[in-house]
Amino acid sequence: MSGRRGESPARGEGVPATEDAAGSVPSPRAGGRAEARRAAQGKGGRGGGGGKAEAASAGGGRAAARKSAKPKKNVKKIVAWSTAGVLVVIAGVGGAIYLKLNANIKSFDADAIARNRPPEAKADADGNKPVNILLIGSDSRGKNNADLGGGEDGGARSDTTILLHVYADHKHAVGISIPRNAKVELPSCKLPNGKWTKGGNTDLFNAAFSMGGSDDGNPACTQNTVEKLTGIRVDHTLVVDFNGFASMTSAVNGVDICLPKPIYEGDINPKLKKKGDLVLPQGKQTVEGQKALDYVRLRHGIGDGSDIGRMKRQQAFLGSLASKIKKDGMNPTTLLPLADAATKSLVVDPGLDSADKLLSFGLSLKNIDMHDLKFVTVPWRYRTQDQDLDLVQADAGKLWETLKADQTIDGQNATGQQPDAPADGTSPASQQPAPATTPAAPAGDTANSAIRVAVYNGTTVNGLAGKATEQLKGAKFTASTAGQAASTKYKATTIEYGSGQKANAEKVAALFPGAGLETSSARGISVIVGQEYAAAMGMAPGAPAGGGAPSAAPGVPAPPQPLPTTITNDARSADDDICANTSYGSGG
């Protein structure tokens, strides 16, 4: 583990002389419209010349006048053919770029992925699935990486590991940092020689990536470990090494960061035994290349010098990088230079092994709002017998169940925005008959199927949310049991609705006598059933609904429990102040 073996000095302030990240995109031809105008006027192009001979060749004088008298449809044909020619050129250039990107991309062996894996996530009412991406920052010293990261040790370790959960609506995401020195159980993993380890032993988390001692690392082993640890299926894995990371930051023209204290050479490499020159000043700044790498790998000279503080800075950096890319525009023009830079040092799972797949995946994230991109660290505690960490399994388990239920860390259901009911000037609630104790479903109201509702249990009565879900389905609503609410002390049922959803919320409320309506910053509609609904259903605390019916349908994960404040209070949004929450412990 690099933290234990010391961190050697960074060799220089800049990125090694490599091909520019954007250099693979051809430059526009000289000339353009201005040169075309000069040529038409007989003034020549950039190469000089001009005069009457050139004007004649450009079609000037009486010949030009005669031509201008011809029908305009000929001009349209010329324009059409010219446009077609330009498109062919663009297609050819695009093909060259894609071929270049494809040549860059490396994927790891699909046979190294465990056979016994967690099930795939189920689609929501719209057919959308959440996606889980494992992001690994490799500290491999192979190739040119030693010049950037220092160190003489061979092999590779994982400096950074984040499980990114993109919700089914593709408008929310949360990144879970996993400490590299947390003690975990390692599964059976395939070695470079083709043999499989026995598995079952406890070791540091980043020992999975270094399994086999290869300079390329063992991303499949890390993926297997994360799946065993979380019970969540990893859909894609991406590994970026020092060179790739440095090139990516240069491709976006730098990333904004902030430091509470100045950082010196001695902080980057404590083996120097002296302060050294200033590397990163205090306060806000924009970094790229080597300095960006210094920031995300920095441990000493700030906070308590632990990996926990480093993970906080990595989360802040990734949020700032995502904001920069989002601001520049999530389109091929922006993503191609970034993809070229990344793919030169990128290893991916077999599902992302082409430029088409990689760019398509990148574009699929374009609708995530930066405030809804969160970062947290899996709950942990220091061990008493050494300097390593243990994961707090009870709290970590709640976090994994929350992700499986596609529920955000603040307890919202992320199933996407719903269409509003037609505005006809009347209240939908007034059109419904007063419901009885068990409201009857509005017969034939097929419009309700376009309204999606997430149902939460606001009591301690087992199975209450499932009962309400079935009632909503009986009324033709598209409903799903989302789990336990953040509080179990709801007396009355509450209907929460987002912008533009009031009419739909009133239709839902008609099924729940005495329910209150509340606006919410979250999208869509949520029903939080309370004690009054439990009483109306004849259900007492601890009694399952319907004489033993489970609170969730077969095959659906159990409703998650509310997350502890140790997770929710420490969450970071990508649009948070970049100067906030970037260290841990005393020392700045």
XYZ file of C-alpha atoms in Angstrom:
588
model
C 0.000 0.000 0.000
C 1.510 3.324 -1.040
C 0.509 5.038 2.197
C 2.594 2.576 4.148
C 5.608 2.580 1.905
C 5.952 6.320 1.818
C 5.233 8.741 -0.936
C 8.214 9.747 -3.003
C 8.709 13.155 -4.530
C 6.901 14.331 -7.595
C 9.407 14.824 -10.385
C 8.637 18.235 -11.737
C 5.731 20.601 -11.877
C 4.382 19.787 -15.320
C 3.079 16.834 -17.199
C 5.686 14.884 -19.175
C 6.006 15.790 -22.805
C 3.249 13.756 -24.363
C 0.819 14.314 -27.172
C -1.609 17.103 -26.319
C -4.974 15.784 -25.170
C -6.818 17.802 -27.770
C -4.175 17.282 -30.427
C -5.975 14.397 -32.041
C -8.812 16.657 -33.148
C -7.854 18.105 -36.585
C -7.506 21.881 -36.782
C -9.789 23.766 -39.184
C -8.370 24.482 -42.608
C -6.815 27.868 -43.221
C -9.003 30.406 -44.934
C -12.689 29.882 -44.380
C -15.351 32.390 -45.347
C -13.093 35.456 -45.333
C -10.652 33.876 -47.767
C -13.491 32.741 -50.002
C -14.760 36.316 -50.168
C -11.296 37.611 -51.072
C -11.002 35.042 -53.824
C -14.410 35.985 -55.245
C -13.361 39.649 -55.283
C -10.109 38.916 -57.072
C -7.982 39.808 -54.038
C -6.348 36.460 -53.650
C -6.021 34.202 -50.666
C -3.431 33.939 -47.965
C -0.862 32.889 -50.483
C -0.778 36.348 -52.076
C -1.262 36.983 -55.830
C -4.660 38.125 -57.020
C -5.255 40.563 -59.867
C -7.299 40.142 -63.019
C -6.097 36.666 -63.886
C -7.154 35.338 -60.498
C -10.394 37.285 -60.662
C -11.156 35.670 -63.983
C -10.458 32.258 -62.608
C -12.807 33.087 -59.741
C -15.559 33.897 -62.210
C -15.563 37.723 -62.050
C -16.635 40.303 -64.661
C -19.303 39.733 -67.346
C -19.076 35.964 -67.000
C -20.002 36.315 -63.398
C -22.879 38.597 -64.278
C -24.222 36.073 -66.787
C -23.956 33.306 -64.252
C -25.741 35.373 -61.656
C -28.695 35.730 -64.004
C -29.275 31.950 -64.026
C -32.025 30.454 -61.866
C -31.202 30.203 -58.141
C -31.999 26.501 -58.093
C -28.565 25.839 -59.577
C -27.010 27.677 -56.664
C -29.081 25.509 -54.321
C -27.771 22.395 -56.028
C -24.198 23.611 -55.640
C -24.804 24.368 -51.953
C -26.421 20.974 -51.465
C -23.497 19.137 -53.063
C -21.007 21.230 -51.101
C -22.813 20.453 -47.856
C -22.803 16.768 -48.681
C -19.069 16.969 -49.318
C -18.476 18.669 -45.979
C -20.508 15.981 -44.208
C -18.416 13.282 -45.861
C -15.239 14.996 -44.671
C -16.614 15.341 -41.142
C -17.660 11.690 -41.142
C -14.184 10.694 -42.265
C -12.530 12.801 -39.599
C -14.957 11.470 -36.998
C -14.146 7.939 -38.032
C -10.444 8.622 -37.600
C -11.046 10.006 -34.121
C -13.154 7.022 -33.126
C -10.534 4.625 -34.462
C -7.903 6.456 -32.440
C -10.003 6.275 -29.282
C -10.729 2.607 -29.875
C -7.006 1.944 -30.199
C -6.427 3.705 -26.871
C -8.952 1.719 -24.847
C -7.902 -1.378 -22.953
C -10.297 -3.706 -21.164
C -9.685 -6.352 -18.549
C -10.534 -10.037 -18.906
C -14.255 -10.749 -18.569
C -13.389 -14.234 -17.305
C -11.869 -12.622 -14.189
C -15.268 -11.333 -13.034
C -16.845 -13.534 -10.378
C -19.559 -15.953 -11.468
C -21.621 -15.623 -8.285
C -22.700 -11.994 -8.513
C -25.486 -9.836 -7.068
C -28.583 -9.612 -9.295
C -28.973 -6.865 -11.857
C -31.021 -3.833 -10.823
C -34.658 -3.857 -11.910
C -36.089 -1.212 -14.210
C -38.516 1.436 -12.951
C -41.971 2.121 -14.419
C -40.360 3.835 -17.443
C -37.971 0.984 -18.126
C -34.963 2.909 -16.775
C -32.364 1.185 -14.633
C -29.901 2.566 -12.115
C -26.238 2.136 -13.070
C -23.359 1.384 -10.683
C -19.879 2.441 -11.802
C -16.681 1.576 -9.962
C -14.067 4.330 -10.344
C -10.489 3.343 -9.476
C -7.486 5.660 -9.357
C -4.380 3.540 -9.850
C -1.005 4.491 -8.374
C 0.856 2.156 -10.722
C 4.502 3.150 -11.201
C 4.625 1.463 -14.598
C 5.262 3.318 -17.862
C 5.703 7.069 -17.194
C 3.688 7.074 -13.966
C 6.735 7.023 -11.692
C 7.735 10.458 -12.995
C 4.350 11.832 -11.915
C 3.686 9.963 -8.709
C 7.152 9.134 -7.478
C 8.035 5.903 -5.755
C 10.191 3.033 -6.820
C 7.914 0.139 -5.889
C 6.541 -2.063 -8.644
C 2.969 -3.262 -9.002
C -0.113 -1.124 -8.562
C -2.378 -0.041 -5.723
C -5.654 1.856 -5.691
C -5.239 5.378 -4.366
C -8.927 6.107 -4.932
C -11.984 3.878 -5.125
C -15.483 5.307 -5.506
C -18.683 3.398 -6.189
C -20.844 5.809 -8.204
C -24.570 5.011 -8.136
C -26.492 6.727 -10.938
C -30.198 6.572 -10.120
C -32.790 5.297 -12.572
C -33.925 8.838 -13.420
C -30.314 9.658 -14.489
C -30.784 13.016 -12.742
C -29.328 11.995 -9.376
C -26.090 10.234 -8.463
C -24.063 9.510 -5.346
C -20.405 8.536 -5.096
C -19.374 6.339 -2.141
C -15.678 6.569 -1.215
C -14.233 3.318 0.133
C -11.113 3.766 2.336
C -8.144 1.941 0.867
C -6.912 0.816 4.305
C -10.242 -0.594 5.503
C -10.107 -4.247 6.533
C -12.428 -6.335 4.346
C -12.877 -9.944 3.315
C -11.355 -10.622 -0.085
C -13.146 -13.011 -2.459
C -11.579 -15.487 -4.846
C -9.752 -13.582 -7.599
C -8.073 -14.532 -10.862
C -4.321 -13.950 -11.020
C -2.327 -12.918 -14.111
C -1.155 -16.531 -14.462
C -4.757 -17.690 -14.859
C -5.106 -19.303 -11.443
C -7.737 -18.261 -8.877
C -7.008 -17.448 -5.250
C -8.880 -19.307 -2.538
C -10.420 -16.128 -1.077
C -12.010 -15.655 2.337
C -9.023 -13.964 3.988
C -9.199 -10.499 5.564
C -6.873 -7.844 4.199
C -6.722 -4.153 3.327
C -9.244 -3.139 0.709
C -6.639 -1.991 -1.803
C -4.881 -5.345 -1.583
C -7.530 -6.517 -4.063
C -6.236 -4.184 -6.768
C -2.616 -5.235 -6.218
C -3.521 -8.938 -6.285
C -1.027 -10.669 -8.567
C 1.588 -7.888 -8.533
C 0.898 -6.615 -12.065
C 1.743 -3.023 -13.061
C -1.761 -2.860 -14.565
C -3.389 -3.814 -11.278
C -6.301 -6.206 -10.884
C -9.534 -4.217 -11.427
C -11.644 -7.368 -11.726
C -10.562 -8.417 -8.229
C -11.520 -4.985 -6.884
C -14.887 -5.244 -8.624
C -15.447 -8.701 -7.131
C -14.511 -7.350 -3.693
C -16.919 -4.413 -3.940
C -19.761 -6.673 -5.043
C -19.100 -9.034 -2.131
C -18.833 -6.124 0.307
C -21.974 -4.286 -0.811
C -24.257 -6.885 -2.380
C -24.610 -4.443 -5.298
C -23.894 -5.436 -8.881
C -21.208 -3.288 -10.517
C -22.251 -2.510 -14.082
C -19.030 -0.821 -15.205
C -15.488 -0.384 -13.920
C -13.014 2.307 -15.008
C -9.372 2.556 -13.948
C -7.348 5.741 -14.549
C -3.634 5.950 -13.761
C -1.448 8.992 -13.061
C -0.836 9.834 -16.712
C -4.508 9.581 -17.613
C -5.591 11.715 -14.697
C -3.015 14.437 -15.416
C -3.971 14.511 -19.105
C -7.693 14.722 -18.304
C -7.205 17.799 -16.117
C -5.223 19.460 -18.896
C -7.872 18.543 -21.490
C -10.460 20.589 -19.556
C -7.991 23.477 -19.062
C -7.684 22.953 -15.348
C -9.939 22.333 -12.359
C -10.750 24.740 -9.523
C -9.609 23.705 -6.029
C -9.118 25.354 -2.652
C -6.698 24.690 0.209
C -6.911 25.880 3.838
C -3.099 25.911 4.104
C -0.152 26.259 1.690
C 1.487 22.987 0.643
C 5.242 22.555 0.272
C 7.525 19.932 -1.262
C 8.050 18.371 2.156
C 4.310 17.802 2.464
C 4.194 16.036 -0.883
C 7.191 13.888 0.063
C 7.880 13.647 3.827
C 11.108 11.751 3.052
C 12.705 15.060 2.050
C 12.938 15.937 5.766
C 12.635 19.630 4.935
C 9.966 22.150 4.023
C 11.115 22.719 0.453
C 9.562 25.031 -2.123
C 5.926 26.051 -2.272
C 3.880 23.663 -4.442
C 0.266 24.755 -3.882
C -0.610 28.111 -2.289
C -3.396 28.602 0.217
C -6.877 29.455 -1.085
C -8.660 29.095 -4.421
C -6.683 28.222 -7.545
C -6.916 26.320 -10.828
C -4.667 23.292 -11.278
C -3.928 20.787 -13.990
C -1.414 18.064 -14.739
C 1.141 17.450 -12.000
C -0.324 19.992 -9.570
C -3.793 18.475 -9.890
C -2.269 15.095 -9.117
C -0.428 16.544 -6.126
C -3.733 17.858 -4.781
C -5.719 14.619 -4.993
C -2.834 12.519 -3.621
C -1.928 14.929 -0.842
C -2.031 13.530 2.708
C 0.524 15.362 4.823
C 0.679 18.987 5.888
C -3.088 19.334 6.154
C -5.573 17.979 8.690
C -4.370 14.878 10.523
C -2.533 13.512 7.492
C -4.969 10.621 7.078
C -6.596 8.992 4.078
C -9.940 10.311 5.356
C -8.930 13.897 4.627
C -7.513 12.872 1.270
C -10.852 11.280 0.327
C -12.641 14.522 1.191
C -10.349 16.433 -1.167
C -10.838 13.825 -3.864
C -14.605 14.211 -3.538
C -14.272 18.000 -3.759
C -12.046 17.647 -6.829
C -14.394 15.273 -8.643
C -17.319 17.580 -7.916
C -15.365 20.517 -9.309
C -14.302 18.501 -12.379
C -17.898 17.404 -13.038
C -19.091 21.006 -12.710
C -16.425 22.151 -15.184
C -17.416 19.527 -17.763
C -21.107 20.288 -17.259
C -20.488 24.016 -17.710
C -18.492 23.466 -20.903
C -21.283 21.283 -22.298
C -21.827 17.535 -22.298
C -21.424 17.017 -26.041
C -18.969 15.219 -28.332
C -17.014 18.455 -28.939
C -16.303 18.711 -25.221
C -16.055 14.995 -24.509
C -13.809 13.916 -27.408
C -10.632 15.709 -26.197
C -11.385 14.509 -22.674
C -11.979 10.972 -23.899
C -8.741 11.044 -25.915
C -6.809 12.123 -22.833
C -8.475 9.571 -20.565
C -8.383 6.569 -22.863
C -4.605 6.739 -23.283
C -4.305 5.493 -19.707
C -7.724 3.929 -19.156
C -8.642 0.328 -18.409
C -12.347 -0.518 -18.516
C -14.645 -3.480 -18.138
C -15.624 -5.346 -21.337
C -18.933 -3.459 -21.417
C -17.159 -0.148 -22.152
C -14.483 -1.398 -24.512
C -15.217 0.909 -27.471
C -15.363 4.646 -28.138
C -19.069 4.394 -28.996
C -19.887 2.741 -25.669
C -17.694 5.107 -23.663
C -19.024 8.321 -25.228
C -22.603 7.093 -25.105
C -22.161 6.335 -21.431
C -20.686 9.797 -20.804
C -23.561 11.521 -22.587
C -26.086 9.492 -20.576
C -24.973 11.437 -17.479
C -25.590 14.892 -18.930
C -28.889 15.467 -17.097
C -27.463 15.065 -13.596
C -27.772 18.356 -11.748
C -24.641 19.246 -9.799
C -26.619 19.716 -6.585
C -27.970 16.185 -7.006
C -24.485 14.696 -7.446
C -23.526 13.737 -3.885
C -20.404 12.254 -2.315
C -20.183 10.362 0.981
C -17.712 8.017 2.648
C -18.743 4.553 3.747
C -19.091 4.559 7.586
C -15.797 3.629 9.238
C -13.941 3.650 12.568
C -10.287 3.434 13.584
C -9.072 0.064 14.794
C -7.557 -0.157 18.276
C -4.866 -2.679 17.341
C -3.304 -0.808 14.378
C -3.644 2.279 12.164
C -6.113 0.706 9.769
C -9.899 1.049 9.635
C -12.929 -1.140 10.162
C -16.193 -0.467 8.366
C -19.214 0.108 10.609
C -21.192 -2.764 9.164
C -24.624 -1.836 10.570
C -24.512 1.691 9.116
C -22.775 0.594 5.917
C -25.512 -2.011 5.426
C -28.176 0.706 5.568
C -26.270 2.644 2.919
C -26.070 -0.355 0.571
C -29.793 -1.095 1.028
C -30.602 2.543 0.279
C -28.756 2.286 -3.042
C -30.432 -1.023 -3.891
C -33.825 0.629 -3.363
C -32.717 3.504 -5.648
C -33.416 5.928 -2.829
C -31.332 9.080 -2.400
C -29.380 9.606 0.795
C -31.916 12.223 1.899
C -34.736 9.684 1.591
C -36.229 10.643 -1.781
C -37.289 8.218 -4.461
C -35.390 8.969 -7.687
C -37.702 7.426 -10.270
C -37.939 10.479 -12.509
C -40.269 13.397 -13.063
C -43.878 12.645 -13.868
C -46.236 14.329 -16.318
C -48.743 16.664 -14.722
C -52.487 16.087 -15.000
C -54.293 18.077 -17.721
C -55.256 21.554 -16.519
C -59.044 21.617 -16.952
C -59.786 24.223 -14.320
C -61.317 21.759 -11.872
C -59.802 20.028 -8.916
C -59.330 16.287 -9.504
C -60.102 15.719 -5.848
C -63.516 17.317 -6.257
C -64.304 14.870 -9.054
C -63.719 11.853 -6.799
C -66.455 10.470 -4.540
C -65.729 10.657 -0.834
C -63.696 7.489 -0.117
C -64.794 4.944 2.452
C -62.473 3.359 4.996
C -60.973 1.374 2.150
C -61.393 3.693 -0.860
C -62.696 2.177 -4.047
C -60.510 2.519 -7.109
C -61.829 4.992 -9.693
C -63.051 2.648 -12.392
C -61.591 3.040 -15.846
C -59.326 5.988 -14.946
C -56.472 4.951 -17.226
C -54.952 8.445 -16.983
C -53.759 7.522 -13.503
C -51.250 5.094 -14.998
C -49.158 8.065 -16.140
C -48.764 9.189 -12.515
C -45.937 7.472 -10.639
C -46.020 7.390 -6.870
C -43.377 6.308 -4.359
C -44.809 5.021 -1.071
C -43.008 5.286 2.275
C -43.947 3.902 5.674
C -44.107 6.687 8.266
C -44.931 4.293 11.131
C -43.612 1.150 12.818
C -46.431 -0.952 11.355
C -44.900 -3.672 9.201
C -46.173 -3.863 5.647
C -48.136 -0.604 5.715
C -46.359 0.904 2.697
C -46.982 -2.294 0.730
C -50.688 -2.110 1.582
C -50.906 1.496 0.352
C -48.972 0.573 -2.783
C -51.498 -2.117 -3.663
C -54.331 0.338 -3.062
C -52.756 2.854 -5.439
C -52.228 0.162 -8.058
C -55.890 -0.779 -7.712
C -56.707 2.832 -8.631
C -54.511 2.425 -11.744
C -51.635 4.565 -10.412
C -48.087 3.406 -11.157
C -46.940 2.917 -7.572
C -43.911 1.336 -5.924
C -42.937 0.693 -2.327
C -39.891 2.887 -1.675
C -39.215 1.862 1.928
C -39.170 3.386 5.371
C -39.560 7.135 5.812
C -36.945 9.141 7.702
C -39.368 9.284 10.660
C -41.770 6.659 12.038
C -43.914 9.206 13.888
C -46.275 10.336 11.127
C -49.805 10.578 12.533
C -51.614 11.521 9.328
C -50.693 10.420 5.831
C -48.690 13.060 3.948
C -48.598 13.530 0.187
C -45.426 15.338 -0.947
C -45.247 16.673 -4.501
C -42.733 18.500 -6.648
C -43.114 21.438 -9.003
C -46.091 21.135 -11.349
C -47.490 18.070 -9.569
C -50.247 19.571 -7.409
C -53.127 18.304 -9.564
C -51.725 14.784 -9.594
C -51.075 14.943 -5.844
C -54.722 15.828 -5.240
C -55.797 12.776 -7.216
C -53.548 10.615 -5.040
C -54.745 12.290 -1.830
C -58.346 11.379 -2.678
C -57.506 7.763 -1.795
C -56.267 8.667 1.706
C -58.892 10.356 3.933
C -57.398 13.113 6.050
C -54.093 13.163 4.143
C -52.185 16.427 4.049
C -50.535 17.934 0.976
C -47.020 19.374 1.152
C -44.729 20.794 -1.504
C -41.278 19.284 -1.877
C -38.043 20.171 -3.638
C -37.858 16.591 -4.891
C -39.331 15.568 -8.217
C -42.496 13.515 -8.467
C -44.998 12.417 -5.813
C -44.373 10.577 -2.545
C -46.949 9.136 -0.159
C -45.890 8.779 3.485
C -48.556 6.703 5.193
C -49.231 7.493 8.844
C -50.819 6.006 11.956
C -54.337 7.061 10.946
C -54.066 4.995 7.779
C -52.804 2.024 9.821
C -55.835 2.313 12.102
C -58.199 2.538 9.129
C -56.647 -0.645 7.720
C -57.000 -2.425 11.085
C -53.235 -2.884 11.345
C -51.390 -2.667 14.651
C -47.651 -2.037 15.179
C -45.672 -5.224 14.537
C -48.506 -6.930 12.643
C -47.777 -7.720 8.978
C -50.266 -6.571 6.384
C -52.837 -9.045 5.099
C -52.044 -11.706 7.684
C -48.356 -12.046 6.990
C -47.769 -10.361 3.641
C -44.246 -8.996 3.352
C -43.661 -5.270 3.172
C -42.097 -5.637 -0.246
C -42.902 -7.809 -3.233
C -40.875 -11.007 -3.710
C -37.495 -10.302 -5.260
C -37.567 -6.633 -4.229
C -35.008 -5.547 -1.585
C -36.451 -4.853 1.856
C -37.314 -1.190 2.455
C -34.159 0.586 3.659
C -33.920 2.041 7.129
C -33.185 5.760 7.540
C -29.494 6.550 7.143
C -27.574 7.688 10.232
C -26.623 11.355 10.506
C -22.955 10.340 10.317
C -23.630 9.740 6.612
C -26.204 12.400 5.739
C -24.537 15.273 7.605
C -21.187 14.591 5.948
C -22.545 14.380 2.396
C -21.048 16.719 -0.164
C -22.796 18.081 -3.272
C -20.814 18.795 -6.433
C -21.918 22.444 -6.259
C -20.774 22.955 -2.639
C -18.194 25.616 -1.826
C -14.858 24.158 -2.977
C -13.173 25.601 0.127
C -15.455 23.723 2.540
C -14.889 20.278 4.048
C -11.529 19.517 2.422
C -9.621 18.181 5.449
C -10.112 15.899 8.419
C -8.858 16.217 11.968
C -6.634 18.882 13.473
C -3.950 20.721 11.574
C -6.007 22.802 9.136
